[in-house]
Amino acid sequence: MSTTVTFVTPKALAPPGQPDISYAPDYEKWQARAARRLKEGNLSTTLPSGYPAQLTGDLVWEGGTIANDYDWTYVLSAEQLDEIDRAVDHFKGLGLPLGHLTAETFPLPNLHGELRRLSAELHDGHGFFVIRGLRVDDYSREENAIIYTGVSAHIGAQRGRQDHKFNGEKADVVLSHIKDLTWSQNNGVIGSPAYTTDKQVFHTDSGDIVSLFALETSAAGGASKLASTWRVYNEIAATRPDLIHTLSRSWDMEVFEKADKQYTERPLLFHFPPTESTPERVALQYGRRYFVGFGALPRSPSIPPITEAQAEALDTLHFLGEKYCVNTDFQKGDMQYVNNLAVFHARDGFTDTPEKRRHLLRLWLRDPENAWPIPEVLKPRWAQLYDGVTPESEVFPLEPYIRSASNKGR
């Protein structure tokens, strides 16, 4: 019998008028809602103006067959691992804070070309890859952070701000920890599954590239799953074009940090017409908890409830993500990189033991050379992530904590 958990966090209280939907997707409710809405009729049978009937290219893939055409795991050789060790020694010899980690201060003369090729794969290829082979137990926590940040600097030079304060002080936190903290005294403030053993449903993070580094994996469960936004788009466009309308219209998205307005209004799905230098693209940016709440952060009753169409769209994204996803076989020492505009991700629930606790580090990155254009409506969010982050202001916490956007006590 499996010991893997799925959802353990109590359901967040729904605001008045909210459809019958929670963070934990319910397949039967999804099917019933879809059948009911189809029976009611008056749903659009054509796509929004300009949106493609189908997308093509390497970013259209299915989990069941992608391994036939694409090997997403890049295994470091002994020579490359030695080069990384020399880069660690070089950077430590400079006596600089971690915010000064760049491709120049963490030199990888031989590996650099491969990492640049992998960045191109993120943006113009299949949209994800895994670097394997780092021996995390051979290094201190700080050295692992140096290696992860240093290697990543060759893939995406810009690091995004994941929190605006640390230890109660203003800070640009660029490294975060994904770990179960429900056993801690802060259990009652957790508003994100990232700090629990719960299943994380399909979603995107913020920014261009989301990366994870496995310091340790769980005793059971915790599979990392990725799905092609483009494959899911093609399915919805062919079978339920009305939901493309729903996803490409404005949604009321909760802001979980202190702000003048506690929600923003924007679409979840974006269309990029082809240009002379770029192909036609679509991009997805969303997180389910921003519309239904999670744990200690339920959806605020001061925000308009989502609609039945939006509830169906959220479930459709999740269950099609499950249908077409690939399990990347995330192992200890792996560094995973994902095009956060073209691939969305999920995590199975997991079980830790005292001897084996799942612990990931996360970076939000941007590669100015290869980056996709950003829709106007997302530019304020991108400015929050990347603008004004300097080597002197960057903070790299070496121990886990609950970041502000996931913390009821923020």
CSV table of C-alpha atoms in Angstrom, one decimal:
chain,number,residue,atom,x,y,z
A,1,MET,CA,0.0,0.0,0.0
A,2,SER,CA,1.3,3.5,-0.9
A,3,THR,CA,2.3,5.8,2.0
A,4,THR,CA,2.2,8.8,-0.3
A,5,VAL,CA,-0.1,11.6,0.9
A,6,THR,CA,-2.2,13.7,-1.5
A,7,PHE,CA,-3.9,16.4,0.5
A,8,VAL,CA,-3.6,16.9,4.3
A,9,THR,CA,-4.1,20.6,4.7
A,10,PRO,CA,-7.8,21.5,5.6
A,11,LYS,CA,-9.8,23.0,2.8
A,12,ALA,CA,-9.7,26.8,2.8
A,13,LEU,CA,-13.0,28.5,3.5
A,14,ALA,CA,-14.7,29.6,0.3
A,15,PRO,CA,-16.0,33.2,0.1
A,16,PRO,CA,-19.8,33.9,-0.5
A,17,GLY,CA,-20.9,33.3,-4.1
A,18,GLN,CA,-17.8,31.1,-5.0
A,19,PRO,CA,-18.5,28.1,-7.2
A,20,ASP,CA,-18.1,24.6,-5.6
A,21,ILE,CA,-14.4,24.4,-6.2
A,22,SER,CA,-11.3,24.1,-3.9
A,23,TYR,CA,-7.6,23.8,-4.3
A,24,ALA,CA,-7.9,20.0,-4.5
A,25,PRO,CA,-9.3,19.3,-7.9
A,26,ASP,CA,-12.3,17.0,-8.1
A,27,TYR,CA,-12.6,15.0,-11.3
A,28,GLU,CA,-16.3,14.2,-10.9
A,29,LYS,CA,-17.2,17.8,-10.1
A,30,TRP,CA,-15.2,18.9,-13.2
A,31,GLN,CA,-17.1,16.5,-15.4
A,32,ALA,CA,-20.5,17.5,-13.9
A,33,ARG,CA,-19.8,21.2,-14.3
A,34,ALA,CA,-18.7,20.7,-17.9
A,35,ALA,CA,-21.8,18.6,-18.7
A,36,ARG,CA,-24.0,21.2,-17.1
A,37,ARG,CA,-22.5,24.1,-19.0
A,38,LEU,CA,-22.6,22.3,-22.3
A,39,LYS,CA,-26.3,21.4,-21.7
A,40,GLU,CA,-27.1,25.1,-20.9
A,41,GLY,CA,-25.5,26.0,-24.3
A,42,ASN,CA,-24.7,29.5,-25.5
A,43,LEU,CA,-21.0,28.7,-25.5
A,44,SER,CA,-18.7,30.0,-28.2
A,45,THR,CA,-17.8,27.5,-30.9
A,46,THR,CA,-15.0,29.7,-32.4
A,47,LEU,CA,-11.7,30.8,-31.1
A,48,PRO,CA,-10.9,34.4,-30.1
A,49,SER,CA,-9.7,36.6,-33.0
A,50,GLY,CA,-6.2,35.8,-34.0
A,51,TYR,CA,-5.8,32.7,-31.8
A,52,PRO,CA,-4.4,29.6,-33.7
A,53,ALA,CA,-6.5,26.5,-34.2
A,54,GLN,CA,-3.3,24.5,-33.4
A,55,LEU,CA,0.2,25.2,-32.4
A,56,THR,CA,3.1,23.1,-33.8
A,57,GLY,CA,6.8,22.7,-32.9
A,58,ASP,CA,9.0,21.1,-30.2
A,59,LEU,CA,7.0,22.7,-27.5
A,60,VAL,CA,4.0,20.5,-28.4
A,61,TRP,CA,4.7,17.2,-26.7
A,62,GLU,CA,3.0,14.5,-24.6
A,63,GLY,CA,4.5,12.8,-21.5
A,64,GLY,CA,3.8,9.4,-22.9
A,65,THR,CA,5.9,9.8,-26.0
A,66,ILE,CA,8.4,12.7,-25.5
A,67,ALA,CA,11.2,10.4,-24.3
A,68,ASN,CA,11.2,8.9,-27.9
A,69,ASP,CA,12.4,12.2,-29.3
A,70,TYR,CA,14.0,14.1,-26.5
A,71,ASP,CA,16.5,13.2,-23.7
A,72,TRP,CA,15.9,16.0,-21.2
A,73,THR,CA,18.6,14.8,-18.7
A,74,TYR,CA,22.0,16.3,-19.1
A,75,VAL,CA,24.5,14.2,-17.0
A,76,LEU,CA,27.6,16.0,-15.9
A,77,SER,CA,30.9,14.3,-16.6
A,78,ALA,CA,33.8,13.9,-14.2
A,79,GLU,CA,35.6,16.6,-16.0
A,80,GLN,CA,32.6,19.0,-15.8
A,81,LEU,CA,32.2,18.3,-12.1
A,82,ASP,CA,35.9,19.1,-11.6
A,83,GLU,CA,35.4,22.4,-13.5
A,84,ILE,CA,32.5,23.2,-11.1
A,85,ASP,CA,34.7,22.5,-8.1
A,86,ARG,CA,37.3,24.9,-9.5
A,87,ALA,CA,34.7,27.5,-10.1
A,88,VAL,CA,33.6,27.2,-6.4
A,89,ASP,CA,37.1,27.7,-5.3
A,90,HIS,CA,37.5,30.7,-7.6
A,91,PHE,CA,34.4,32.4,-6.3
A,92,LYS,CA,35.2,31.7,-2.7
A,93,GLY,CA,38.6,33.1,-3.2
A,94,LEU,CA,37.1,36.4,-4.4
A,95,GLY,CA,35.6,37.0,-0.9
A,96,LEU,CA,32.4,38.4,-2.4
A,97,PRO,CA,28.7,38.0,-1.2
A,98,LEU,CA,26.7,35.5,-3.2
A,99,GLY,CA,24.9,38.3,-5.0
A,100,HIS,CA,28.0,38.7,-7.1
A,101,LEU,CA,27.7,35.2,-8.6
A,102,THR,CA,27.8,35.6,-12.4
A,103,ALA,CA,29.1,33.7,-15.4
A,104,GLU,CA,32.3,35.7,-14.9
A,105,THR,CA,32.8,35.1,-11.2
A,106,PHE,CA,31.8,31.5,-11.5
A,107,PRO,CA,33.8,30.6,-14.6
A,108,LEU,CA,33.0,27.4,-16.5
A,109,PRO,CA,35.0,27.7,-19.7
A,110,ASN,CA,34.1,24.3,-21.1
A,111,LEU,CA,30.6,23.8,-19.7
A,112,HIS,CA,29.5,27.3,-20.6
A,113,GLY,CA,28.7,26.5,-24.2
A,114,GLU,CA,26.6,23.6,-23.2
A,115,LEU,CA,24.6,25.6,-20.7
A,116,ARG,CA,24.0,28.3,-23.3
A,117,ARG,CA,22.7,25.6,-25.7
A,118,LEU,CA,20.4,24.3,-22.9
A,119,SER,CA,19.1,27.9,-22.4
A,120,ALA,CA,18.2,27.9,-26.1
A,121,GLU,CA,16.4,24.6,-25.6
A,122,LEU,CA,14.3,26.2,-22.8
A,123,HIS,CA,13.2,29.1,-25.0
A,124,ASP,CA,13.1,27.6,-28.5
A,125,GLY,CA,13.0,23.8,-28.0
A,126,HIS,CA,11.1,21.5,-25.6
A,127,GLY,CA,11.0,24.0,-22.8
A,128,PHE,CA,12.7,22.0,-20.0
A,129,PHE,CA,15.8,20.0,-19.0
A,130,VAL,CA,17.4,18.5,-15.9
A,131,ILE,CA,21.1,18.7,-15.0
A,132,ARG,CA,22.2,15.6,-13.1
A,133,GLY,CA,25.2,14.4,-11.2
A,134,LEU,CA,26.0,16.9,-8.6
A,135,ARG,CA,27.2,15.3,-5.3
A,136,VAL,CA,25.4,17.5,-2.8
A,137,ASP,CA,26.6,15.6,0.2
A,138,ASP,CA,30.2,16.6,-0.6
A,139,TYR,CA,29.4,20.3,0.0
A,140,SER,CA,28.2,22.6,2.7
A,141,ARG,CA,24.8,24.3,2.4
A,142,GLU,CA,26.4,27.5,1.3
A,143,GLU,CA,28.6,25.7,-1.3
A,144,ASN,CA,25.5,24.0,-2.8
A,145,ALA,CA,23.9,27.4,-3.0
A,146,ILE,CA,27.0,28.8,-4.7
A,147,ILE,CA,27.1,25.9,-7.2
A,148,TYR,CA,23.4,26.2,-8.0
A,149,THR,CA,23.4,29.9,-8.4
A,150,GLY,CA,26.7,29.9,-10.3
A,151,VAL,CA,25.7,27.2,-12.8
A,152,SER,CA,22.3,29.0,-13.2
A,153,ALA,CA,24.0,32.3,-14.0
A,154,HIS,CA,25.2,30.7,-17.3
A,155,ILE,CA,21.6,29.8,-18.2
A,156,GLY,CA,19.7,32.9,-17.0
A,157,ALA,CA,21.8,35.8,-15.9
A,158,GLN,CA,19.0,37.7,-14.1
A,159,ARG,CA,17.7,36.4,-10.8
A,160,GLY,CA,14.2,37.3,-9.7
A,161,ARG,CA,13.0,38.6,-6.4
A,162,GLN,CA,11.0,35.9,-4.5
A,163,ASP,CA,10.4,38.0,-1.4
A,164,HIS,CA,10.8,41.6,-0.5
A,165,LYS,CA,11.8,41.1,3.1
A,166,PHE,CA,13.8,38.8,5.2
A,167,ASN,CA,13.9,38.6,9.1
A,168,GLY,CA,11.6,41.6,9.1
A,169,GLU,CA,13.9,43.8,7.1
A,170,LYS,CA,13.6,44.9,3.5
A,171,ALA,CA,15.5,42.6,1.2
A,172,ASP,CA,15.7,41.1,-2.3
A,173,VAL,CA,15.4,37.4,-1.5
A,174,VAL,CA,16.4,35.5,-4.7
A,175,LEU,CA,16.8,32.0,-3.3
A,176,SER,CA,13.9,30.2,-1.6
A,177,HIS,CA,13.4,26.8,0.0
A,178,ILE,CA,10.6,24.3,-0.9
A,179,LYS,CA,10.2,22.1,2.2
A,180,ASP,CA,7.5,20.7,4.5
A,181,LEU,CA,7.3,23.1,7.4
A,182,THR,CA,4.0,22.0,8.9
A,183,TRP,CA,5.8,20.4,11.8
A,184,SER,CA,7.2,23.8,12.8
A,185,GLN,CA,5.5,26.3,15.2
A,186,ASN,CA,4.4,28.3,12.1
A,187,ASN,CA,2.0,25.6,11.0
A,188,GLY,CA,-1.0,27.9,11.3
A,189,VAL,CA,0.2,30.5,8.9
A,190,ILE,CA,1.0,28.4,5.9
A,191,GLY,CA,-0.9,29.5,2.8
A,192,SER,CA,0.9,27.5,0.1
A,193,PRO,CA,1.3,23.8,-0.6
A,194,ALA,CA,5.1,24.5,-1.2
A,195,TYR,CA,5.6,24.3,2.6
A,196,THR,CA,3.5,21.1,3.1
A,197,THR,CA,3.5,17.5,2.0
A,198,ASP,CA,0.3,18.2,-0.1
A,199,LYS,CA,0.0,17.6,-3.7
A,200,GLN,CA,0.7,20.8,-5.7
A,201,VAL,CA,-1.7,21.0,-8.6
A,202,PHE,CA,-0.7,22.2,-12.0
A,203,HIS,CA,0.4,25.9,-12.0
A,204,THR,CA,3.1,28.2,-13.1
A,205,ASP,CA,5.5,30.2,-11.0
A,206,SER,CA,6.5,33.8,-11.7
A,207,GLY,CA,9.0,35.0,-14.3
A,208,ASP,CA,10.6,33.4,-17.4
A,209,ILE,CA,12.4,30.4,-15.9
A,210,VAL,CA,11.6,28.4,-12.8
A,211,SER,CA,14.4,26.2,-11.5
A,212,LEU,CA,14.6,23.7,-8.7
A,213,PHE,CA,17.7,22.0,-7.1
A,214,ALA,CA,17.1,18.8,-5.0
A,215,LEU,CA,19.2,18.8,-1.9
A,216,GLU,CA,17.2,15.8,-0.8
A,217,THR,CA,14.2,13.9,-2.0
A,218,SER,CA,11.3,12.5,0.0
A,219,ALA,CA,11.1,9.0,1.5
A,220,ALA,CA,8.1,8.3,-0.8
A,221,GLY,CA,6.2,10.3,-3.5
A,222,GLY,CA,6.9,13.8,-4.5
A,223,ALA,CA,7.2,13.2,-8.3
A,224,SER,CA,7.9,16.3,-10.3
A,225,LYS,CA,5.5,16.6,-13.3
A,226,LEU,CA,5.7,18.9,-16.3
A,227,ALA,CA,3.1,19.5,-19.0
A,228,SER,CA,3.3,21.3,-22.3
A,229,THR,CA,1.1,24.4,-22.3
A,230,TRP,CA,0.9,24.2,-26.0
A,231,ARG,CA,-0.3,20.6,-26.1
A,232,VAL,CA,-3.0,21.5,-23.6
A,233,TYR,CA,-3.9,24.6,-25.6
A,234,ASN,CA,-4.3,22.5,-28.7
A,235,GLU,CA,-6.7,20.1,-26.9
A,236,ILE,CA,-8.9,22.9,-25.5
A,237,ALA,CA,-8.9,24.9,-28.8
A,238,ALA,CA,-10.1,21.7,-30.6
A,239,THR,CA,-12.7,20.6,-28.1
A,240,ARG,CA,-13.8,23.6,-26.0
A,241,PRO,CA,-12.9,26.9,-27.8
A,242,ASP,CA,-15.2,28.8,-25.3
A,243,LEU,CA,-12.7,28.0,-22.6
A,244,ILE,CA,-9.9,29.7,-24.6
A,245,HIS,CA,-12.2,32.8,-24.5
A,246,THR,CA,-12.5,32.4,-20.7
A,247,LEU,CA,-8.7,32.0,-20.2
A,248,SER,CA,-7.8,34.9,-22.4
A,249,ARG,CA,-10.2,37.3,-20.7
A,250,SER,CA,-9.6,39.2,-17.4
A,251,TRP,CA,-9.6,37.3,-14.1
A,252,ASP,CA,-9.5,38.7,-10.6
A,253,MET,CA,-6.2,37.3,-9.2
A,254,GLU,CA,-5.6,37.7,-5.5
A,255,VAL,CA,-2.5,39.4,-4.2
A,256,PHE,CA,-1.3,37.6,-1.1
A,257,GLU,CA,1.1,40.3,0.0
A,258,LYS,CA,0.3,43.7,1.4
A,259,ALA,CA,-0.8,46.0,-1.4
A,260,ASP,CA,-3.1,49.0,-2.1
A,261,LYS,CA,-5.4,46.6,-3.9
A,262,GLN,CA,-5.7,43.0,-2.9
A,263,TYR,CA,-6.2,41.7,-6.4
A,264,THR,CA,-5.1,42.3,-10.0
A,265,GLU,CA,-7.1,42.0,-13.1
A,266,ARG,CA,-5.5,40.1,-16.0
A,267,PRO,CA,-5.9,37.1,-18.4
A,268,LEU,CA,-4.3,33.7,-17.7
A,269,LEU,CA,-3.6,33.0,-21.4
A,270,PHE,CA,-1.7,35.2,-23.8
A,271,HIS,CA,-1.2,35.1,-27.6
A,272,PHE,CA,1.9,36.2,-29.4
A,273,PRO,CA,1.4,36.6,-33.2
A,274,PRO,CA,4.4,35.6,-35.3
A,275,THR,CA,7.0,38.2,-36.2
A,276,GLU,CA,9.9,38.3,-38.6
A,277,SER,CA,12.2,36.8,-35.9
A,278,THR,CA,9.8,34.8,-33.7
A,279,PRO,CA,7.2,32.1,-34.3
A,280,GLU,CA,3.5,32.3,-33.1
A,281,ARG,CA,3.3,31.5,-29.4
A,282,VAL,CA,0.9,31.2,-26.5
A,283,ALA,CA,1.9,31.6,-22.9
A,284,LEU,CA,0.1,30.6,-19.6
A,285,GLN,CA,0.6,32.3,-16.2
A,286,TYR,CA,-1.5,31.3,-13.3
A,287,GLY,CA,-1.7,29.6,-9.9
A,288,ARG,CA,-4.9,27.9,-8.7
A,289,ARG,CA,-4.6,29.1,-5.1
A,290,TYR,CA,-4.9,32.7,-6.3
A,291,PHE,CA,-8.5,32.0,-7.2
A,292,VAL,CA,-9.6,29.4,-4.6
A,293,GLY,CA,-7.2,29.9,-1.7
A,294,PHE,CA,-5.1,27.4,0.2
A,295,GLY,CA,-4.8,26.6,3.9
A,296,ALA,CA,-4.3,29.7,6.0
A,297,LEU,CA,-4.9,32.0,3.1
A,298,PRO,CA,-8.5,31.5,1.8
A,299,ARG,CA,-9.7,33.7,-1.0
A,300,SER,CA,-10.8,37.0,0.4
A,301,PRO,CA,-14.5,37.8,0.5
A,302,SER,CA,-13.7,41.3,-0.7
A,303,ILE,CA,-12.7,40.0,-4.1
A,304,PRO,CA,-15.4,39.0,-6.6
A,305,PRO,CA,-15.9,35.3,-6.7
A,306,ILE,CA,-14.8,33.4,-9.8
A,307,THR,CA,-17.4,32.3,-12.3
A,308,GLU,CA,-18.6,28.8,-13.2
A,309,ALA,CA,-16.7,29.2,-16.5
A,310,GLN,CA,-13.5,30.1,-14.7
A,311,ALA,CA,-14.0,27.2,-12.3
A,312,GLU,CA,-14.3,24.8,-15.2
A,313,ALA,CA,-11.3,26.4,-16.9
A,314,LEU,CA,-9.1,25.9,-13.8
A,315,ASP,CA,-10.1,22.2,-13.6
A,316,THR,CA,-9.6,21.7,-17.4
A,317,LEU,CA,-6.1,23.0,-17.1
A,318,HIS,CA,-5.2,20.8,-14.2
A,319,PHE,CA,-6.8,17.5,-15.6
A,320,LEU,CA,-5.3,18.0,-19.1
A,321,GLY,CA,-2.0,18.8,-17.4
A,322,GLU,CA,-2.3,15.4,-15.7
A,323,LYS,CA,-3.2,13.7,-18.9
A,324,TYR,CA,-0.3,14.9,-20.9
A,325,CYS,CA,2.4,15.4,-18.3
A,326,VAL,CA,5.8,13.8,-18.0
A,327,ASN,CA,7.5,12.7,-14.7
A,328,THR,CA,11.0,14.0,-14.8
A,329,ASP,CA,12.3,11.4,-12.3
A,330,PHE,CA,13.7,14.2,-10.0
A,331,GLN,CA,16.6,12.8,-8.1
A,332,LYS,CA,18.9,14.1,-5.3
A,333,GLY,CA,21.4,16.5,-6.8
A,334,ASP,CA,19.2,17.3,-9.9
A,335,MET,CA,18.8,20.8,-11.1
A,336,GLN,CA,15.6,21.2,-13.1
A,337,TYR,CA,14.9,24.2,-15.4
A,338,VAL,CA,11.5,25.0,-16.9
A,339,ASN,CA,10.3,27.7,-19.4
A,340,ASN,CA,7.6,29.1,-17.1
A,341,LEU,CA,5.7,30.6,-20.0
A,342,ALA,CA,5.4,27.4,-22.0
A,343,VAL,CA,5.4,24.6,-19.5
A,344,PHE,CA,3.4,24.3,-16.3
A,345,HIS,CA,4.2,22.0,-13.4
A,346,ALA,CA,2.8,20.0,-10.5
A,347,ARG,CA,4.1,17.8,-7.6
A,348,ASP,CA,2.7,14.7,-6.2
A,349,GLY,CA,2.1,14.5,-2.5
A,350,PHE,CA,4.9,12.9,-0.5
A,351,THR,CA,5.9,11.3,2.8
A,352,ASP,CA,9.0,12.4,4.7
A,353,THR,CA,10.8,10.5,7.4
A,354,PRO,CA,13.1,11.9,10.1
A,355,GLU,CA,16.1,10.6,8.1
A,356,LYS,CA,14.9,11.7,4.6
A,357,ARG,CA,13.1,15.0,4.2
A,358,ARG,CA,12.4,16.5,0.8
A,359,HIS,CA,14.3,19.8,0.4
A,360,LEU,CA,14.5,21.9,-2.8
A,361,LEU,CA,16.1,25.2,-3.5
A,362,ARG,CA,14.4,27.5,-6.1
A,363,LEU,CA,15.5,30.3,-8.4
A,364,TRP,CA,13.4,32.5,-10.7
A,365,LEU,CA,15.6,33.4,-13.7
A,366,ARG,CA,15.6,35.4,-16.9
A,367,ASP,CA,18.0,35.1,-19.8
A,368,PRO,CA,17.9,38.5,-21.6
A,369,GLU,CA,19.5,37.0,-24.7
A,370,ASN,CA,16.8,34.3,-25.3
A,371,ALA,CA,13.8,35.7,-23.3
A,372,TRP,CA,10.3,35.8,-24.8
A,373,PRO,CA,8.5,39.1,-25.2
A,374,ILE,CA,6.4,39.9,-22.1
A,375,PRO,CA,2.7,40.9,-22.5
A,376,GLU,CA,2.0,44.5,-21.4
A,377,VAL,CA,-0.3,43.4,-18.6
A,378,LEU,CA,2.5,41.2,-17.1
A,379,LYS,CA,5.2,43.9,-17.2
A,380,PRO,CA,4.4,45.3,-13.8
A,381,ARG,CA,4.8,41.8,-12.3
A,382,TRP,CA,8.1,41.3,-14.2
A,383,ALA,CA,9.3,44.7,-12.8
A,384,GLN,CA,8.5,43.4,-9.3
A,385,LEU,CA,10.6,40.4,-10.0
A,386,TYR,CA,13.6,41.7,-11.8
A,387,ASP,CA,13.9,45.5,-11.6
A,388,GLY,CA,16.3,47.0,-9.0
A,389,VAL,CA,17.8,43.7,-7.9
A,390,THR,CA,21.5,44.4,-7.4
A,391,PRO,CA,24.4,42.2,-6.2
A,392,GLU,CA,24.4,44.2,-3.0
A,393,SER,CA,20.7,43.8,-2.3
A,394,GLU,CA,20.4,40.0,-3.1
A,395,VAL,CA,19.8,37.7,-0.1
A,396,PHE,CA,20.3,34.0,-0.1
A,397,PRO,CA,18.7,32.4,3.0
A,398,LEU,CA,20.4,29.1,3.8
A,399,GLU,CA,17.6,27.8,6.0
A,400,PRO,CA,13.9,27.4,5.0
A,401,TYR,CA,11.3,30.0,5.9
A,402,ILE,CA,7.8,30.8,4.7
A,403,ARG,CA,8.0,33.7,2.3
A,404,SER,CA,5.5,36.6,2.6
A,405,ALA,CA,3.2,35.6,-0.3
A,406,SER,CA,2.6,32.2,1.4
A,407,ASN,CA,2.4,33.4,5.0
A,408,LYS,CA,-0.8,34.4,6.8
A,409,GLY,CA,1.4,36.3,9.3
A,410,ARG,CA,3.0,38.4,6.6
